[in-house]
PDB file of C-alpha atoms in Angstrom:
ATOM      1  CA  MET O   1      43.221 101.606 -53.276  1.00  0.00           C
ATOM      2  CA  LEU O   2      44.476 103.621 -50.297  1.00  0.00           C
ATOM      3  CA  MET O   3      44.745 107.416 -50.602  1.00  0.00           C
ATOM      4  CA  LYS O   4      46.369 109.769 -48.095  1.00  0.00           C
ATOM      5  CA  GLU O   5      47.398 113.419 -48.120  1.00  0.00           C
ATOM      6  CA  TYR O   6      50.734 114.335 -46.559  1.00  0.00           C
ATOM      7  CA  ARG O   7      51.651 117.879 -45.499  1.00  0.00           C
ATOM      8  CA  ILE O   8      55.280 118.664 -44.671  1.00  0.00           C
ATOM      9  CA  CYS O   9      56.310 122.187 -43.635  1.00  0.00           C
ATOM     10  CA  MET O  10      59.847 123.574 -43.835  1.00  0.00           C
ATOM     11  CA  PRO O  11      61.506 126.884 -42.803  1.00  0.00           C
ATOM     12  CA  LEU O  12      62.048 127.815 -46.452  1.00  0.00           C
ATOM     13  CA  THR O  13      60.253 129.661 -49.237  1.00  0.00           C
ATOM     14  CA  VAL O  14      58.787 127.871 -52.260  1.00  0.00           C
ATOM     15  CA  GLU O  15      61.260 129.723 -54.495  1.00  0.00           C
ATOM     16  CA  GLU O  16      64.218 128.607 -52.361  1.00  0.00           C
ATOM     17  CA  TYR O  17      63.034 125.001 -52.347  1.00  0.00           C
ATOM     18  CA  ARG O  18      63.079 124.972 -56.157  1.00  0.00           C
ATOM     19  CA  ILE O  19      66.870 124.598 -55.828  1.00  0.00           C
ATOM     20  CA  GLY O  20      66.822 122.701 -52.546  1.00  0.00           C
ATOM     21  CA  GLN O  21      64.515 120.007 -53.895  1.00  0.00           C
ATOM     22  CA  LEU O  22      66.838 119.135 -56.783  1.00  0.00           C
ATOM     23  CA  TYR O  23      69.924 119.150 -54.549  1.00  0.00           C
ATOM     24  CA  MET O  24      68.295 117.027 -51.830  1.00  0.00           C
ATOM     25  CA  ILE O  25      66.962 114.398 -54.233  1.00  0.00           C
ATOM     26  CA  SER O  26      70.327 113.922 -55.939  1.00  0.00           C
ATOM     27  CA  LYS O  27      72.350 113.746 -52.730  1.00  0.00           C
ATOM     28  CA  HIS O  28      69.763 111.576 -50.944  1.00  0.00           C
ATOM     29  CA  SER O  29      69.632 109.099 -53.840  1.00  0.00           C
ATOM     30  CA  HIS O  30      73.423 108.847 -53.848  1.00  0.00           C
ATOM     31  CA  GLU O  31      73.612 108.285 -50.073  1.00  0.00           C
ATOM     32  CA  GLN O  32      70.906 105.599 -50.124  1.00  0.00           C
ATOM     33  CA  SER O  33      72.488 103.649 -52.989  1.00  0.00           C
ATOM     34  CA  GLU O  34      74.999 100.833 -52.818  1.00  0.00           C
ATOM     35  CA  ARG O  35      76.122  98.099 -55.165  1.00  0.00           C
ATOM     36  CA  GLY O  36      73.049  96.427 -56.609  1.00  0.00           C
ATOM     37  CA  GLU O  37      70.660  98.581 -54.549  1.00  0.00           C
ATOM     38  CA  GLY O  38      69.477 102.150 -54.920  1.00  0.00           C
ATOM     39  CA  VAL O  39      68.330 104.649 -57.539  1.00  0.00           C
ATOM     40  CA  GLU O  40      69.561 104.453 -61.131  1.00  0.00           C
ATOM     41  CA  VAL O  41      68.811 107.352 -63.493  1.00  0.00           C
ATOM     42  CA  VAL O  42      67.555 106.519 -66.986  1.00  0.00           C
ATOM     43  CA  GLN O  43      66.470 109.902 -68.302  1.00  0.00           C
ATOM     44  CA  ASN O  44      66.547 113.520 -67.156  1.00  0.00           C
ATOM     45  CA  GLU O  45      65.483 116.042 -69.759  1.00  0.00           C
ATOM     46  CA  PRO O  46      63.319 119.127 -70.363  1.00  0.00           C
ATOM     47  CA  TYR O  47      59.690 118.473 -71.227  1.00  0.00           C
ATOM     48  CA  GLU O  48      56.891 120.585 -72.682  1.00  0.00           C
ATOM     49  CA  ASP O  49      53.293 119.970 -71.624  1.00  0.00           C
ATOM     50  CA  PRO O  50      50.331 121.645 -73.362  1.00  0.00           C
ATOM     51  CA  GLU O  51      48.565 122.210 -70.017  1.00  0.00           C
ATOM     52  CA  HIS O  52      51.376 122.774 -67.496  1.00  0.00           C
ATOM     53  CA  GLY O  53      53.997 124.348 -69.764  1.00  0.00           C
ATOM     54  CA  SER O  54      57.756 123.837 -69.441  1.00  0.00           C
ATOM     55  CA  GLY O  55      59.025 121.225 -67.014  1.00  0.00           C
ATOM     56  CA  GLN O  56      61.526 118.429 -66.490  1.00  0.00           C
ATOM     57  CA  PHE O  57      60.900 114.728 -67.119  1.00  0.00           C
ATOM     58  CA  THR O  58      62.885 112.133 -65.199  1.00  0.00           C
ATOM     59  CA  GLU O  59      62.834 108.347 -65.240  1.00  0.00           C
ATOM     60  CA  LYS O  60      64.553 106.135 -62.676  1.00  0.00           C
ATOM     61  CA  ARG O  61      64.857 102.524 -61.621  1.00  0.00           C
ATOM     62  CA  ILE O  62      64.773 101.924 -57.888  1.00  0.00           C
ATOM     63  CA  TYR O  63      66.403  98.608 -56.907  1.00  0.00           C
ATOM     64  CA  LEU O  64      65.179  97.572 -53.462  1.00  0.00           C
ATOM     65  CA  ASN O  65      64.986  93.810 -53.091  1.00  0.00           C
ATOM     66  CA  ASN O  66      67.102  93.743 -49.931  1.00  0.00           C
ATOM     67  CA  LYS O  67      64.959  96.515 -48.421  1.00  0.00           C
ATOM     68  CA  LEU O  68      61.740  94.501 -48.702  1.00  0.00           C
ATOM     69  CA  PRO O  69      60.257  92.586 -45.750  1.00  0.00           C
ATOM     70  CA  SER O  70      60.711  88.821 -45.813  1.00  0.00           C
ATOM     71  CA  TRP O  71      57.100  88.139 -46.836  1.00  0.00           C
ATOM     72  CA  ALA O  72      57.542  90.375 -49.891  1.00  0.00           C
ATOM     73  CA  ARG O  73      60.940  88.942 -50.892  1.00  0.00           C
ATOM     74  CA  ALA O  74      59.314  85.516 -51.035  1.00  0.00           C
ATOM     75  CA  VAL O  75      57.194  86.477 -54.047  1.00  0.00           C
ATOM     76  CA  VAL O  76      59.463  88.785 -56.082  1.00  0.00           C
ATOM     77  CA  PRO O  77      62.461  87.997 -58.303  1.00  0.00           C
ATOM     78  CA  LYS O  78      65.972  88.242 -56.908  1.00  0.00           C
ATOM     79  CA  ILE O  79      66.618  91.288 -59.091  1.00  0.00           C
ATOM     80  CA  PHE O  80      63.649  93.566 -58.485  1.00  0.00           C
ATOM     81  CA  TYR O  81      63.121  97.240 -59.289  1.00  0.00           C
ATOM     82  CA  VAL O  82      60.368  99.839 -59.419  1.00  0.00           C
ATOM     83  CA  THR O  83      60.167 102.332 -62.290  1.00  0.00           C
ATOM     84  CA  GLU O  84      59.690 105.979 -61.303  1.00  0.00           C
ATOM     85  CA  LYS O  85      58.513 108.580 -63.822  1.00  0.00           C
ATOM     86  CA  ALA O  86      58.217 112.198 -62.732  1.00  0.00           C
ATOM     87  CA  TRP O  87      57.004 115.365 -64.418  1.00  0.00           C
ATOM     88  CA  ASN O  88      58.287 118.449 -62.583  1.00  0.00           C
ATOM     89  CA  TYR O  89      56.347 121.648 -63.403  1.00  0.00           C
ATOM     90  CA  TYR O  90      57.465 123.317 -60.197  1.00  0.00           C
ATOM     91  CA  PRO O  91      55.659 124.258 -57.974  1.00  0.00           C
ATOM     92  CA  TYR O  92      53.490 121.384 -59.240  1.00  0.00           C
ATOM     93  CA  THR O  93      54.804 117.857 -59.823  1.00  0.00           C
ATOM     94  CA  ILE O  94      53.429 114.437 -60.730  1.00  0.00           C
ATOM     95  CA  THR O  95      55.232 111.194 -59.899  1.00  0.00           C
ATOM     96  CA  GLU O  96      54.229 107.652 -60.851  1.00  0.00           C
ATOM     97  CA  TYR O  97      55.697 104.322 -59.734  1.00  0.00           C
ATOM     98  CA  THR O  98      55.040 101.022 -61.497  1.00  0.00           C
ATOM     99  CA  CYS O  99      56.522  97.539 -61.561  1.00  0.00           C
ATOM    100  CA  SER O 100      56.391  95.242 -64.576  1.00  0.00           C
ATOM    101  CA  PHE O 101      56.531  92.195 -62.282  1.00  0.00           C
ATOM    102  CA  LEU O 102      53.440  93.432 -60.388  1.00  0.00           C
ATOM    103  CA  PRO O 103      51.081  94.889 -63.010  1.00  0.00           C
ATOM    104  CA  LYS O 104      48.359  95.471 -60.394  1.00  0.00           C
ATOM    105  CA  PHE O 105      50.675  97.698 -58.326  1.00  0.00           C
ATOM    106  CA  SER O 106      51.025 101.471 -58.779  1.00  0.00           C
ATOM    107  CA  ILE O 107      51.701 104.655 -56.817  1.00  0.00           C
ATOM    108  CA  HIS O 108      50.527 108.080 -57.969  1.00  0.00           C
ATOM    109  CA  ILE O 109      51.796 111.221 -56.188  1.00  0.00           C
ATOM    110  CA  GLU O 110      50.503 114.698 -56.962  1.00  0.00           C
ATOM    111  CA  THR O 111      52.502 117.476 -55.258  1.00  0.00           C
ATOM    112  CA  LYS O 112      51.889 121.188 -54.794  1.00  0.00           C
ATOM    113  CA  TYR O 113      54.029 123.682 -52.900  1.00  0.00           C
ATOM    114  CA  GLU O 114      52.721 126.822 -51.183  1.00  0.00           C
ATOM    115  CA  ASP O 115      54.108 129.475 -48.834  1.00  0.00           C
ATOM    116  CA  ASN O 116      51.914 128.681 -45.819  1.00  0.00           C
ATOM    117  CA  LYS O 117      51.728 126.517 -42.692  1.00  0.00           C
ATOM    118  CA  GLY O 118      49.897 123.608 -44.309  1.00  0.00           C
ATOM    119  CA  ASN O 119      46.435 125.061 -43.709  1.00  0.00           C
ATOM    120  CA  ASN O 120      45.081 124.911 -47.276  1.00  0.00           C
ATOM    121  CA  ASP O 121      42.421 122.199 -47.105  1.00  0.00           C
ATOM    122  CA  ASN O 122      41.328 122.660 -50.724  1.00  0.00           C
ATOM    123  CA  ILE O 123      44.671 122.658 -52.496  1.00  0.00           C
ATOM    124  CA  PHE O 124      43.750 119.551 -54.515  1.00  0.00           C
ATOM    125  CA  GLY O 125      40.211 120.728 -55.235  1.00  0.00           C
ATOM    126  CA  SER O 126      37.111 121.121 -53.129  1.00  0.00           C
ATOM    127  CA  GLU O 127      35.100 118.345 -54.785  1.00  0.00           C
ATOM    128  CA  PRO O 128      33.797 115.827 -52.232  1.00  0.00           C
ATOM    129  CA  ARG O 129      35.494 112.414 -52.265  1.00  0.00           C
ATOM    130  CA  GLU O 130      33.858 109.016 -51.959  1.00  0.00           C
ATOM    131  CA  GLU O 131      35.440 108.463 -48.560  1.00  0.00           C
ATOM    132  CA  GLU O 132      37.012 110.716 -45.989  1.00  0.00           C
ATOM    133  CA  MET O 133      40.730 110.988 -46.712  1.00  0.00           C
ATOM    134  CA  ASP O 134      43.425 110.651 -44.092  1.00  0.00           C
ATOM    135  CA  VAL O 135      45.515 113.861 -43.804  1.00  0.00           C
ATOM    136  CA  CYS O 136      48.958 113.283 -42.265  1.00  0.00           C
ATOM    137  CA  LEU O 137      50.871 116.290 -40.900  1.00  0.00           C
ATOM    138  CA  LEU O 138      54.586 115.465 -40.718  1.00  0.00           C
ATOM    139  CA  ASP O 139      56.858 117.454 -38.385  1.00  0.00           C
ATOM    140  CA  ILE O 140      60.420 117.390 -39.738  1.00  0.00           C
ATOM    141  CA  ALA O 141      61.857 118.282 -36.313  1.00  0.00           C
ATOM    142  CA  TYR O 142      59.871 116.128 -33.878  1.00  0.00           C
ATOM    143  CA  ASP O 143      58.409 113.138 -35.753  1.00  0.00           C
ATOM    144  CA  GLU O 144      60.510 109.998 -35.385  1.00  0.00           C
ATOM    145  CA  ILE O 145      62.411 108.524 -38.319  1.00  0.00           C
ATOM    146  CA  PRO O 146      63.809 104.979 -38.579  1.00  0.00           C
ATOM    147  CA  GLU O 147      66.818 104.682 -36.303  1.00  0.00           C
ATOM    148  CA  ARG O 148      69.078 103.564 -39.143  1.00  0.00           C
ATOM    149  CA  HIS O 149      68.548 106.944 -40.864  1.00  0.00           C
ATOM    150  CA  TYR O 150      69.164 109.132 -37.826  1.00  0.00           C
ATOM    151  CA  LYS O 151      72.139 111.507 -37.925  1.00  0.00           C
ATOM    152  CA  GLU O 152      72.852 114.053 -35.224  1.00  0.00           C
ATOM    153  CA  SER O 153      73.882 116.606 -37.861  1.00  0.00           C
ATOM    154  CA  GLU O 154      70.389 116.299 -39.396  1.00  0.00           C
ATOM    155  CA  ASP O 155      68.478 116.582 -36.115  1.00  0.00           C
ATOM    156  CA  LEU O 156      66.640 119.860 -36.709  1.00  0.00           C
ATOM    157  CA  ARG O 157      66.037 120.418 -32.996  1.00  0.00           C
ATOM    158  CA  TYR O 158      69.767 121.188 -32.725  1.00  0.00           C
ATOM    159  CA  PHE O 159      70.632 122.418 -36.241  1.00  0.00           C
ATOM    160  CA  LYS O 160      71.116 126.116 -36.982  1.00  0.00           C
ATOM    161  CA  SER O 161      71.903 127.344 -40.488  1.00  0.00           C
ATOM    162  CA  LYS O 162      74.979 129.582 -40.639  1.00  0.00           C
ATOM    163  CA  LYS O 163      74.017 131.164 -43.956  1.00  0.00           C
ATOM    164  CA  THR O 164      70.296 131.779 -43.321  1.00  0.00           C
ATOM    165  CA  ASN O 165      70.385 132.001 -39.509  1.00  0.00           C
ATOM    166  CA  ARG O 166      67.290 129.727 -39.379  1.00  0.00           C
ATOM    167  CA  GLY O 167      66.872 127.108 -36.659  1.00  0.00           C
ATOM    168  CA  LEU O 168      66.913 125.716 -34.025  1.00  0.00           C
ATOM    169  CA  LEU O 169      63.399 124.316 -34.524  1.00  0.00           C
ATOM    170  CA  GLN O 170      61.850 124.355 -31.067  1.00  0.00           C
ATOM    171  CA  GLU O 171      58.454 123.016 -29.991  1.00  0.00           C
ATOM    172  CA  GLY O 172      55.737 125.063 -31.709  1.00  0.00           C
ATOM    173  CA  TRP O 173      58.057 126.217 -34.516  1.00  0.00           C
ATOM    174  CA  LEU O 174      55.253 125.879 -37.081  1.00  0.00           C
ATOM    175  CA  ASP O 175      53.431 128.809 -35.420  1.00  0.00           C
ATOM    176  CA  THR O 176      56.437 131.104 -35.078  1.00  0.00           C
ATOM    177  CA  GLN O 177      58.686 130.328 -38.064  1.00  0.00           C
ATOM    178  CA  ASP O 178      59.092 132.868 -40.865  1.00  0.00           C
ATOM    179  CA  PRO O 179      59.549 132.087 -43.700  1.00  0.00           C
ATOM    180  CA  ILE O 180      57.603 128.840 -43.874  1.00  0.00           C
ATOM    181  CA  MET O 181      56.326 126.692 -46.749  1.00  0.00           C
ATOM    182  CA  CYS O 182      54.439 123.432 -47.124  1.00  0.00           C
ATOM    183  CA  SER O 183      54.733 120.445 -49.445  1.00  0.00           C
ATOM    184  CA  TYR O 184      51.269 119.027 -50.077  1.00  0.00           C
ATOM    185  CA  LYS O 185      51.336 115.468 -51.414  1.00  0.00           C
ATOM    186  CA  LEU O 186      48.292 113.483 -52.496  1.00  0.00           C
ATOM    187  CA  VAL O 187      49.413 109.841 -52.558  1.00  0.00           C
ATOM    188  CA  THR O 188      47.371 107.007 -54.070  1.00  0.00           C
ATOM    189  CA  VAL O 189      48.624 103.429 -53.621  1.00  0.00           C
ATOM    190  CA  LYS O 190      47.008 100.572 -55.533  1.00  0.00           C
ATOM    191  CA  PHE O 191      47.700  96.873 -55.105  1.00  0.00           C
ATOM    192  CA  GLU O 192      44.395  95.255 -55.916  1.00  0.00           C
ATOM    193  CA  VAL O 193      45.420  91.627 -55.464  1.00  0.00           C
ATOM    194  CA  TRP O 194      43.326  89.162 -53.532  1.00  0.00           C
ATOM    195  CA  GLY O 195      44.635  88.416 -50.054  1.00  0.00           C
ATOM    196  CA  LEU O 196      47.443  90.981 -50.061  1.00  0.00           C
ATOM    197  CA  GLN O 197      45.850  94.343 -50.867  1.00  0.00           C
ATOM    198  CA  THR O 198      45.437  95.848 -47.399  1.00  0.00           C
ATOM    199  CA  ARG O 199      48.770  94.623 -46.104  1.00  0.00           C
ATOM    200  CA  VAL O 200      50.770  95.875 -49.089  1.00  0.00           C
ATOM    201  CA  GLU O 201      49.015  99.245 -49.404  1.00  0.00           C
ATOM    202  CA  GLN O 202      49.498 100.005 -45.700  1.00  0.00           C
ATOM    203  CA  PHE O 203      53.150  98.930 -45.850  1.00  0.00           C
ATOM    204  CA  VAL O 204      53.821 101.131 -48.910  1.00  0.00           C
ATOM    205  CA  HIS O 205      52.274 104.169 -47.203  1.00  0.00           C
ATOM    206  CA  LYS O 206      54.502 103.590 -44.160  1.00  0.00           C
ATOM    207  CA  VAL O 207      57.559 103.536 -46.416  1.00  0.00           C
ATOM    208  CA  ILE O 208      56.395 106.689 -48.239  1.00  0.00           C
ATOM    209  CA  ARG O 209      55.832 108.484 -44.921  1.00  0.00           C
ATOM    210  CA  ASP O 210      59.387 107.648 -43.772  1.00  0.00           C
ATOM    211  CA  VAL O 211      60.923 108.704 -47.097  1.00  0.00           C
ATOM    212  CA  LEU O 212      59.060 112.024 -47.160  1.00  0.00           C
ATOM    213  CA  LEU O 213      59.990 112.818 -43.573  1.00  0.00           C
ATOM    214  CA  LEU O 214      63.665 111.992 -44.082  1.00  0.00           C
ATOM    215  CA  GLY O 215      63.949 113.841 -47.407  1.00  0.00           C
ATOM    216  CA  HIS O 216      62.409 117.063 -46.117  1.00  0.00           C
ATOM    217  CA  ARG O 217      64.558 116.947 -42.965  1.00  0.00           C
ATOM    218  CA  GLN O 218      67.640 116.660 -45.132  1.00  0.00           C
ATOM    219  CA  ALA O 219      66.547 119.466 -47.454  1.00  0.00           C
ATOM    220  CA  PHE O 220      66.771 121.921 -44.555  1.00  0.00           C
ATOM    221  CA  ALA O 221      69.721 120.251 -42.807  1.00  0.00           C
ATOM    222  CA  TRP O 222      71.739 120.691 -46.028  1.00  0.00           C
ATOM    223  CA  VAL O 223      70.511 124.251 -46.710  1.00  0.00           C
ATOM    224  CA  ASP O 224      73.975 125.802 -46.305  1.00  0.00           C
ATOM    225  CA  GLU O 225      75.234 123.505 -49.073  1.00  0.00           C
ATOM    226  CA  TRP O 226      72.692 124.611 -51.698  1.00  0.00           C
ATOM    227  CA  ILE O 227      71.236 128.009 -50.709  1.00  0.00           C
ATOM    228  CA  ASP O 228      73.763 129.963 -52.840  1.00  0.00           C
ATOM    229  CA  MET O 229      73.415 127.737 -55.937  1.00  0.00           C
ATOM    230  CA  THR O 230      71.916 128.915 -59.213  1.00  0.00           C
ATOM    231  CA  MET O 231      69.653 126.681 -61.303  1.00  0.00           C
ATOM    232  CA  ASP O 232      72.518 125.985 -63.731  1.00  0.00           C
ATOM    233  CA  GLU O 233      74.801 125.020 -60.850  1.00  0.00           C
ATOM    234  CA  VAL O 234      72.289 122.652 -59.234  1.00  0.00           C
ATOM    235  CA  ARG O 235      71.569 121.016 -62.609  1.00  0.00           C
ATOM    236  CA  GLU O 236      75.293 120.387 -63.064  1.00  0.00           C
ATOM    237  CA  TYR O 237      75.482 118.972 -59.523  1.00  0.00           C
ATOM    238  CA  GLU O 238      72.475 116.792 -60.348  1.00  0.00           C
ATOM    239  CA  ARG O 239      74.111 115.464 -63.520  1.00  0.00           C
ATOM    240  CA  ALA O 240      77.452 114.680 -61.853  1.00  0.00           C
ATOM    241  CA  THR O 241      75.791 113.041 -58.821  1.00  0.00           C
ATOM    242  CA  GLN O 242      73.518 110.916 -60.999  1.00  0.00           C
ATOM    243  CA  GLU O 243      76.509 109.545 -62.914  1.00  0.00           C
ATOM    244  CA  ALA O 244      78.331 108.801 -59.651  1.00  0.00           C
ATOM    245  CA  THR O 245      75.225 107.069 -58.273  1.00  0.00           C
ATOM    246  CA  ASN O 246      74.867 104.872 -61.355  1.00  0.00           C
ATOM    247  CA  LEU O 247      78.503 103.831 -61.014  1.00  0.00           C
ATOM    248  CA  LYS O 248      77.981 103.177 -57.292  1.00  0.00           C
ATOM    249  CA  ILE O 249      75.076 100.809 -57.968  1.00  0.00           C
ATOM    250  CA  GLY O 250      77.177  98.978 -60.539  1.00  0.00           C
ATOM    251  CA  THR O 251      74.332  97.092 -62.220  1.00  0.00           C
ATOM    252  CA  PHE O 252      74.526  99.053 -65.468  1.00  0.00           C
ATOM    253  CA  PRO O 253      76.956 101.487 -67.056  1.00  0.00           C
ATOM    254  CA  PRO O 254      75.939 105.119 -66.390  1.00  0.00           C
ATOM    255  CA  THR O 255      74.002 105.816 -69.579  1.00  0.00           C
ATOM    256  CA  ILE O 256      71.986 108.858 -68.519  1.00  0.00           C
ATOM    257  CA  SER O 257      70.071 110.609 -71.268  1.00  0.00           C
ATOM    258  CA  ILE O 258      70.270 114.360 -70.577  1.00  0.00           C
ATOM    259  CA  SER O 259      68.997 116.651 -73.297  1.00  0.00           C
ATOM    260  CA  GLU O 260      69.194 120.442 -73.464  1.00  0.00           C
ATOM    261  CA  ASN O 261      66.222 120.639 -75.848  1.00  0.00           C
ATOM    262  CA  PRO O 262      62.678 120.193 -74.515  1.00  0.00           C
ATOM    263  CA  LEU O 263      60.846 117.124 -75.750  1.00  0.00           C
ATOM    264  CA  PRO O 264      57.542 117.839 -77.500  1.00  0.00           C
ATOM    265  CA  SER O 265      54.495 116.494 -75.704  1.00  0.00           C
ATOM    266  CA  SER O 266      53.886 114.000 -78.510  1.00  0.00           C
ATOM    267  CA  THR O 267      57.304 112.428 -77.940  1.00  0.00           C
ATOM    268  CA  ARG O 268      56.867 111.577 -74.266  1.00  0.00           C
ATOM    269  CA  SER O 269      53.386 110.785 -73.081  1.00  0.00           C
ATOM    270  CA  GLY O 270      52.329 112.674 -69.986  1.00  0.00           C
ATOM    271  CA  PRO O 271      51.121 111.128 -66.727  1.00  0.00           C
ATOM    272  CA  ASN O 272      47.667 109.719 -66.246  1.00  0.00           C
ATOM    273  CA  SER O 273      45.339 111.376 -63.784  1.00  0.00           C
ATOM    274  CA  ALA O 274      45.951 108.162 -61.847  1.00  0.00           C
ATOM    275  CA  PRO O 275      47.529 104.927 -63.017  1.00  0.00           C
ATOM    276  CA  SER O 276      44.918 102.415 -64.085  1.00  0.00           C
ATOM    277  CA  THR O 277      45.029  99.199 -62.106  1.00  0.00           C
ATOM    278  CA  PRO O 278      42.804  96.334 -63.220  1.00  0.00           C
ATOM    279  CA  LEU O 279      40.467  94.987 -60.586  1.00  0.00           C
ATOM    280  CA  SER O 280      40.565  91.328 -59.735  1.00  0.00           C
ATOM    281  CA  THR O 281      38.936  89.097 -57.170  1.00  0.00           C
ATOM    282  CA  GLU O 282      40.998  86.079 -58.140  1.00  0.00           C
ATOM    283  CA  ALA O 283      44.142  85.017 -56.359  1.00  0.00           C
ATOM    284  CA  PRO O 284      47.416  85.780 -58.184  1.00  0.00           C
ATOM    285  CA  ASP O 285      49.289  82.894 -59.781  1.00  0.00           C
ATOM    286  CA  PHE O 286      51.828  82.635 -56.977  1.00  0.00           C
ATOM    287  CA  LEU O 287      48.987  82.088 -54.456  1.00  0.00           C
ATOM    288  CA  SER O 288      47.027  79.606 -56.528  1.00  0.00           C
ATOM    289  CA  VAL O 289      46.959  75.915 -55.644  1.00  0.00           C
ATOM    290  CA  PRO O 290      47.492  73.522 -58.569  1.00  0.00           C
ATOM    291  CA  LYS O 291      44.341  71.643 -59.511  1.00  0.00           C
ATOM    292  CA  GLU O 292      46.206  68.384 -59.972  1.00  0.00           C
ATOM    293  CA  ARG O 293      49.105  67.243 -57.833  1.00  0.00           C
ATOM    294  CA  PRO O 294      51.450  64.495 -59.113  1.00  0.00           C
ATOM    295  CA  ARG O 295      51.587  61.404 -56.949  1.00  0.00           C
ATOM    296  CA  LYS O 296      54.734  61.019 -54.865  1.00  0.00           C
ATOM    297  CA  LYS O 297      57.214  58.294 -55.749  1.00  0.00           C
ATOM    298  CA  SER O 298      59.692  56.635 -53.477  1.00  0.00           C
ATOM    299  CA  ALA O 299      62.545  57.536 -55.819  1.00  0.00           C
ATOM    300  CA  PRO O 300      62.955  59.352 -59.106  1.00  0.00           C
ATOM    301  CA  GLU O 301      62.990  57.222 -62.217  1.00  0.00           C
ATOM    302  CA  THR O 302      65.960  59.113 -63.626  1.00  0.00           C
ATOM    303  CA  LEU O 303      68.557  61.405 -62.147  1.00  0.00           C
ATOM    304  CA  THR O 304      69.578  64.432 -64.197  1.00  0.00           C
ATOM    305  CA  LEU O 305      72.703  66.332 -63.208  1.00  0.00           C
ATOM    306  CA  PRO O 306      73.068  70.051 -64.035  1.00  0.00           C
ATOM    307  CA  ASP O 307      75.130  70.849 -67.096  1.00  0.00           C
ATOM    308  CA  PRO O 308      78.258  72.790 -65.977  1.00  0.00           C
ATOM    309  CA  GLY O 309      78.429  74.354 -69.413  1.00  0.00           C
ATOM    310  CA  ARG O 310      75.156  76.193 -68.788  1.00  0.00           C
ATOM    311  CA  ARG O 311      76.099  78.007 -65.600  1.00  0.00           C
ATOM    312  CA  ASP O 312      76.303  81.242 -67.515  1.00  0.00           C
ATOM    313  CA  SER O 313      72.645  81.009 -68.467  1.00  0.00           C
ATOM    314  CA  LEU O 314      71.515  82.892 -65.353  1.00  0.00           C
ATOM    315  CA  PHE O 315      68.779  85.504 -65.596  1.00  0.00           C
ATOM    316  CA  LYS O 316      70.148  88.788 -66.818  1.00  0.00           C
ATOM    317  CA  LEU O 317      68.478  92.167 -67.140  1.00  0.00           C
ATOM    318  CA  PRO O 318      68.604  93.874 -70.517  1.00  0.00           C
ATOM    319  CA  SER O 319      71.304  96.520 -70.763  1.00  0.00           C
ATOM    320  CA  PHE O 320      69.647  99.872 -71.095  1.00  0.00           C
ATOM    321  CA  PHE O 321      68.171 103.719 -67.366  1.00  0.00           C
ATOM    322  CA  SER O 322      65.723 110.013 -63.606  1.00  0.00           C
ATOM    323  CA  TRP O 323      63.223 110.691 -57.583  1.00  0.00           C
ATOM    324  CA  ASN O 324      63.207 113.486 -59.397  1.00  0.00           C
ATOM    325  CA  SER O 325      61.195 108.595 -55.468  1.00  0.00           C
ATOM    326  CA  SER O 326      61.133 108.766 -52.106  1.00  0.00           C
ATOM    327  CA  PRO O 327      59.966 105.656 -50.615  1.00  0.00           C
ATOM    328  CA  GLN O 328      62.270 108.827 -52.868  1.00  0.00           C
ATOM    329  CA  PRO O 329      61.529 112.202 -51.393  1.00  0.00           C
ATOM    330  CA  GLU O 330      60.519 115.147 -53.513  1.00  0.00           C
TER     331      GLU O 330
END
């Protein structure tokens, strides 16, 4: 298990970002999706929690096989997706990622938003942890993002909002900017598989860092597009964009479940405090060496040709599908 805390400040207020978060996630998901790859929305509906009150539950499938490194593609199916479930009780959210193909893999993200410069060291509780946790401060203006995601219009060193008159973000902007808010994210990655744990957990955190940095940059770079929206207007934008994204991916018809009535807590189970991942010291099946190897023969005894009539028997996903993920931003 590898746990890190990320802190990302923006020249916004927490109340403003309530709208900006929803707009950014929908637009970002649509931009990052293409046929067969991207974020497909399964559910997006109100949710009632006995502890946190009213919120929004979303479930998504994130198809990313082509975005994996070669060593990861070698051990996953051709059609590969991660399930994202998110409970948004803004300004507090919980997001969980799992994969049925990799039952020992999970990501748990706990998020809190506050109007400050990222200087609350006890936002997730003051209880001492077993090991010292890595705290990563991300600068949306000056930290580098992957070159393929760079856009001059989203470079916050040169962007100035026409509607809010905020920007340009110069060196030291965190000390002079008003208003300012911070997204605090406690991220736990688990991949407790012999021989691959450290490599996978570090890789996943790198992806999460890039996604968080890009998403929060875009939230401010697009501020003039969403700053005047009401909650009803951004929810309608979210619905329309999710349908367009599902069509863009093209794997399934856009069957988004959007309900106006909150689901009772007994209908949809809430998130765990952290996803349980079974411990194992044994190598996974795909790394195991067979105990008995058949002896080689100079030629096969029989030759079997494929049956042309069975070409349609390829693997198919069941027909059935809301980053609130990151690695979808929040």
